[in-house]
Amino acid sequence: MKAKEYLYMMQKILHHIDEGVHVLDKNGNTIIYNDAMSKLEKMETKEVIRKPFGEVFKSLNNESSTLLKALSSRVTTTDLKQTYLNKDGKEITTINTTLPIVVNDEVIAVIEVAKNITKMAEMSHTILKLQNEIVKPEKTKTKRIRKYNFHNIIGDSNNFINVIERAKKASKNSASVFIFGETGTGKELIAQSIHYESSRKDKPFIAQNCAALPESLLEGLLFGTSKGGFTGAVDRAGLFEQANGGTLLLDEINSMPYELQAKLLRVLQENYIRRIGGTADIPIDVRIVTTSNEPTELILKYGKIRKDLFYRLNVIQLNIPPLRDRKEDIMMLANMFIHKFNERLNKEILSISKEAEDSLMKYDFPGNVRELENIIMASISMSDDNERILNMNHLSLLNNFKDDDIITPEIEEDGIDEYLAKLEKHLIEKTLKEYDHNITRTAKTLKIKRQTLQHKMKKYNI
Ligand SMILES: Nc1ncnc2c1ncn2[C@@H]1O[C@H](COP(=O)(O)OP(=O)(O)OP(=O)(O)O)[C@@H](O)[C@H]1O
Ligand SMILES: [Mg+2]
């Protein structure tokens, strides 16, 4: 294909794609400005083309324009969400990627590709608004929340008590707390206890899960929205404002979108927020508690949390040990849960059988305290009204699990071949005894041939 034809084809492509494309040459003059970009920014192509970028977009400078940044410092920006007003004063949200084209170590052009996601952003906010009107999520959530304090926390093991001591110290100040623990270890319990023990106790405690919502919804929920910011926007306070003076628990911070993490960082640095689409800076005083069920090394290693944000959040770190690493607490918690569910389910269980206790102590509780609580609740609900002792039959959930767990200490010691041989010998002896050494009936019961049975009896010296 000739260069001229090629150019013509490229132009056609550029003008028919949905993404906005804006290209500057090395002197900062616009050489490509396609239809999609022109629609997005409400600028005529002729107002922009062959003109110096700085002259056309007067409000932008080297810092605020990704194109100029790419030109002057070769900075590549990938998938940056930008919200700005176009020439008609309409708020536009785009996802931009900007990169320099470098040939022989010289920047010959810079390219910006912009995807218009205004509709999507508006839609998210509409959903948020509707959701807010229908279910009022934050409000129901705050009401539903049980007020826990340190008296509700059970545990006697050293590693757990250490954590609780540190948590109690944390309640004396307002420093950010980062709580790590597997699921069901009591992160929320500890976060609430810190709040209700602190001087903020008469102000709200609000919890929000960062993994539950897409970025734009979460952003609106946290920072609030302002009327006129976008179609259908209403004046609505975000969780930061609602929690003012109190504590905001951000659960699963490792799942918070990266872009939003930058905004959160700014709030923590500056102590004020700005509602989406709003202009006023609203001062806030909120203690932040964050949780993660992934270890900090991993979330830092895989970049799930910005380092600068992490250092702000991790002023006090609490690592709650999993239940299997504090076995002393198992029976203490079990007894507390027995008491709790006796009352709730109208039963009178007094204790746990030795066998049931042993299996609880052996179990490794992947779901931690919450799983123990569920096991006890299910067991109690299965007991009869006149029963006083929880036994293995009641511990149904554990039983289910144990069926799968065939790696016994014997297998670990003997290896599988020897273990199976022992098992086989044992079964043959047992069945022979049952049928009074009748070979035919024993073979039939074990579903093997008479000769095979005799062969095995010889092998095992029976
Ligand atoms: N040490 C404890 N003493 C008494 N109850 C506890 C303790 N630890 C956890 N629990 C109970 O276990 C359940 C789970 O606790 P919580 O919701 O705080 O866990 P979590 O770590 O936030 O879990 P997830 O990661 O799944 O959100 C709750 O009912 C809580 O009351
Ligand atoms: Mg939780």
GROMACS .gro file of C-alpha atoms in nm, residues 148-317:
model
  170
  148TYR     CA    1  -1.966  -0.455   7.073
  149ASN     CA    2  -1.715  -0.354   7.335
  150PHE     CA    3  -1.413  -0.513   7.499
  151HIS     CA    4  -1.634  -0.696   7.753
  152ASN     CA    5  -1.775  -0.904   7.468
  153ILE     CA    6  -1.435  -1.027   7.361
  154ILE     CA    7  -1.349  -1.375   7.485
  155GLY     CA    8  -0.997  -1.516   7.480
  156ASP     CA    9  -0.726  -1.620   7.718
  157SER     CA   10  -0.431  -1.712   7.503
  158ASN     CA   11  -0.122  -1.494   7.519
  159ASN     CA   12  -0.105  -1.405   7.151
  160PHE     CA   13  -0.469  -1.295   7.153
  161ILE     CA   14  -0.446  -1.101   7.480
  162ASN     CA   15  -0.148  -0.909   7.340
  163VAL     CA   16  -0.361  -0.794   7.049
  164ILE     CA   17  -0.646  -0.690   7.276
  165GLU     CA   18  -0.407  -0.494   7.499
  166ARG     CA   19  -0.281  -0.305   7.196
  167ALA     CA   20  -0.638  -0.244   7.080
  168LYS     CA   21  -0.726  -0.099   7.421
  169LYS     CA   22  -0.430   0.138   7.396
  170ALA     CA   23  -0.546   0.238   7.049
  171SER     CA   24  -0.883   0.342   7.190
  172LYS     CA   25  -0.706   0.614   7.390
  173ASN     CA   26  -0.615   0.808   7.076
  174SER     CA   27  -0.738   0.867   6.722
  175ALA     CA   28  -0.455   0.714   6.521
  176SER     CA   29  -0.548   0.502   6.221
  177VAL     CA   30  -0.574   0.132   6.295
  178PHE     CA   31  -0.508  -0.145   6.045
  179ILE     CA   32  -0.652  -0.482   6.147
  180PHE     CA   33  -0.536  -0.797   5.976
  181GLY     CA   34  -0.702  -1.132   6.043
  182GLU     CA   35  -0.849  -1.427   5.853
  183THR     CA   36  -1.223  -1.430   5.802
  184GLY     CA   37  -1.422  -1.467   6.124
  185THR     CA   38  -1.137  -1.381   6.361
  186GLY     CA   39  -1.321  -1.084   6.512
  187LYS     CA   40  -1.195  -0.784   6.314
  188GLU     CA   41  -1.527  -0.601   6.329
  189LEU     CA   42  -1.569  -0.691   6.695
  190ILE     CA   43  -1.233  -0.532   6.775
  191ALA     CA   44  -1.295  -0.226   6.554
  192GLN     CA   45  -1.625  -0.158   6.732
  193SER     CA   46  -1.472  -0.217   7.073
  194ILE     CA   47  -1.205   0.043   6.998
  195HIS     CA   48  -1.472   0.293   6.895
  196TYR     CA   49  -1.706   0.238   7.191
  197GLU     CA   50  -1.415   0.257   7.435
  198SER     CA   51  -1.283   0.581   7.286
  199SER     CA   52  -1.384   0.941   7.343
  200ARG     CA   53  -1.571   0.919   7.011
  201LYS     CA   54  -1.822   0.669   7.150
  202ASP     CA   55  -2.119   0.906   7.137
  203LYS     CA   56  -2.054   0.981   6.770
  204PRO     CA   57  -2.134   0.735   6.489
  205PHE     CA   58  -1.951   0.414   6.409
  206ILE     CA   59  -2.002   0.340   6.040
  207ALA     CA   60  -1.877   0.036   5.850
  208GLN     CA   61  -1.842   0.004   5.475
  209ASN     CA   62  -1.715  -0.291   5.279
  210CYS     CA   63  -1.482  -0.173   5.002
  211ALA     CA   64  -1.518  -0.492   4.799
  212ALA     CA   65  -1.896  -0.477   4.770
  213LEU     CA   66  -1.939  -0.189   4.525
  214PRO     CA   67  -1.791  -0.071   4.194
  215GLU     CA   68  -1.559   0.228   4.210
  216SER     CA   69  -1.796   0.508   4.117
  217LEU     CA   70  -2.063   0.392   4.360
  218LEU     CA   71  -1.815   0.355   4.641
  219GLU     CA   72  -1.675   0.699   4.568
  220GLY     CA   73  -2.021   0.856   4.583
  221LEU     CA   74  -2.101   0.667   4.899
  222LEU     CA   75  -1.782   0.771   5.078
  223PHE     CA   76  -1.758   1.133   4.970
  224GLY     CA   77  -2.120   1.221   4.893
  225THR     CA   78  -2.263   1.397   4.590
  226SER     CA   79  -2.365   1.749   4.509
  227LYS     CA   80  -2.667   1.873   4.317
  228GLY     CA   81  -2.592   1.961   3.958
  229GLY     CA   82  -2.271   1.762   3.943
  230PHE     CA   83  -2.433   1.531   3.691
  231THR     CA   84  -2.782   1.449   3.566
  232GLY     CA   85  -3.001   1.347   3.857
  233ALA     CA   86  -2.743   1.423   4.123
  234VAL     CA   87  -2.876   1.517   4.463
  235ASP     CA   88  -2.715   1.677   4.764
  236ARG     CA   89  -2.620   1.384   4.976
  237ALA     CA   90  -2.366   1.349   5.254
  238GLY     CA   91  -2.114   1.070   5.217
  239LEU     CA   92  -2.008   0.830   5.488
  240PHE     CA   93  -1.717   1.056   5.585
  241GLU     CA   94  -1.958   1.334   5.669
  242GLN     CA   95  -2.201   1.098   5.840
  243ALA     CA   96  -1.924   0.955   6.054
  244ASN     CA   97  -1.789   1.298   6.146
  245GLY     CA   98  -1.652   1.297   6.498
  246GLY     CA   99  -1.676   0.919   6.505
  247THR     CA  100  -1.514   0.618   6.341
  248LEU     CA  101  -1.528   0.487   5.986
  249LEU     CA  102  -1.447   0.120   5.937
  250LEU     CA  103  -1.331   0.044   5.583
  251ASP     CA  104  -1.353  -0.332   5.548
  252GLU     CA  105  -1.142  -0.519   5.294
  253ILE     CA  106  -0.935  -0.214   5.207
  254ASN     CA  107  -0.722  -0.440   4.987
  255SER     CA  108  -1.015  -0.449   4.744
  256MET     CA  109  -1.055  -0.072   4.716
  257PRO     CA  110  -0.993   0.043   4.357
  258TYR     CA  111  -0.651   0.201   4.314
  259GLU     CA  112  -0.778   0.537   4.188
  260LEU     CA  113  -1.006   0.572   4.485
  261GLN     CA  114  -0.717   0.492   4.717
  262ALA     CA  115  -0.546   0.808   4.593
  263LYS     CA  116  -0.855   1.011   4.682
  264LEU     CA  117  -0.876   0.850   5.023
  265LEU     CA  118  -0.512   0.935   5.082
  266ARG     CA  119  -0.579   1.298   5.000
  267VAL     CA  120  -0.865   1.310   5.248
  268LEU     CA  121  -0.644   1.164   5.519
  269GLN     CA  122  -0.371   1.416   5.445
  270GLU     CA  123  -0.592   1.721   5.425
  271ASN     CA  124  -0.875   1.635   5.665
  272TYR     CA  125  -1.146   1.767   5.443
  273ILE     CA  126  -1.361   1.617   5.169
  274ARG     CA  127  -1.530   1.753   4.864
  275ARG     CA  128  -1.858   1.598   4.747
  276ILE     CA  129  -1.861   1.472   4.388
  277GLY     CA  130  -1.959   1.765   4.169
  278GLY     CA  131  -1.937   1.999   4.466
  279THR     CA  132  -1.707   2.292   4.526
  280ALA     CA  133  -1.705   2.332   4.904
  281ASP     CA  134  -1.430   2.180   5.114
  282ILE     CA  135  -1.597   2.018   5.413
  283PRO     CA  136  -1.371   1.967   5.715
  284ILE     CA  137  -1.396   1.623   5.869
  285ASP     CA  138  -1.262   1.456   6.179
  286VAL     CA  139  -1.300   1.082   6.141
  287ARG     CA  140  -1.097   0.800   6.286
  288ILE     CA  141  -1.020   0.542   6.020
  289VAL     CA  142  -1.004   0.173   6.095
  290THR     CA  143  -0.926  -0.057   5.803
  291THR     CA  144  -0.928  -0.434   5.777
  292SER     CA  145  -0.779  -0.689   5.544
  293ASN     CA  146  -0.805  -1.066   5.542
  294GLU     CA  147  -0.498  -1.089   5.323
  295PRO     CA  148  -0.160  -1.051   5.495
  296THR     CA  149   0.003  -0.711   5.460
  297GLU     CA  150   0.315  -0.851   5.288
  298LEU     CA  151   0.097  -0.993   5.011
  299ILE     CA  152  -0.120  -0.689   4.954
  300LEU     CA  153   0.190  -0.471   4.935
  301LYS     CA  154   0.376  -0.717   4.714
  302TYR     CA  155   0.090  -0.747   4.466
  303GLY     CA  156   0.022  -0.373   4.472
  304LYS     CA  157  -0.334  -0.409   4.605
  305ILE     CA  158  -0.276  -0.113   4.827
  306ARG     CA  159  -0.077   0.201   4.756
  307LYS     CA  160   0.230   0.215   4.977
  308ASP     CA  161   0.175   0.581   5.067
  309LEU     CA  162  -0.182   0.506   5.172
  310PHE     CA  163  -0.079   0.196   5.364
  311TYR     CA  164   0.167   0.391   5.579
  312ARG     CA  165  -0.108   0.637   5.667
  313LEU     CA  166  -0.353   0.361   5.759
  314ASN     CA  167  -0.109   0.137   5.939
  315VAL     CA  168  -0.018   0.363   6.230
  316ILE     CA  169  -0.133   0.093   6.470
  317GLN     CA  170  -0.133  -0.258   6.330
   0.00000   0.00000   0.00000
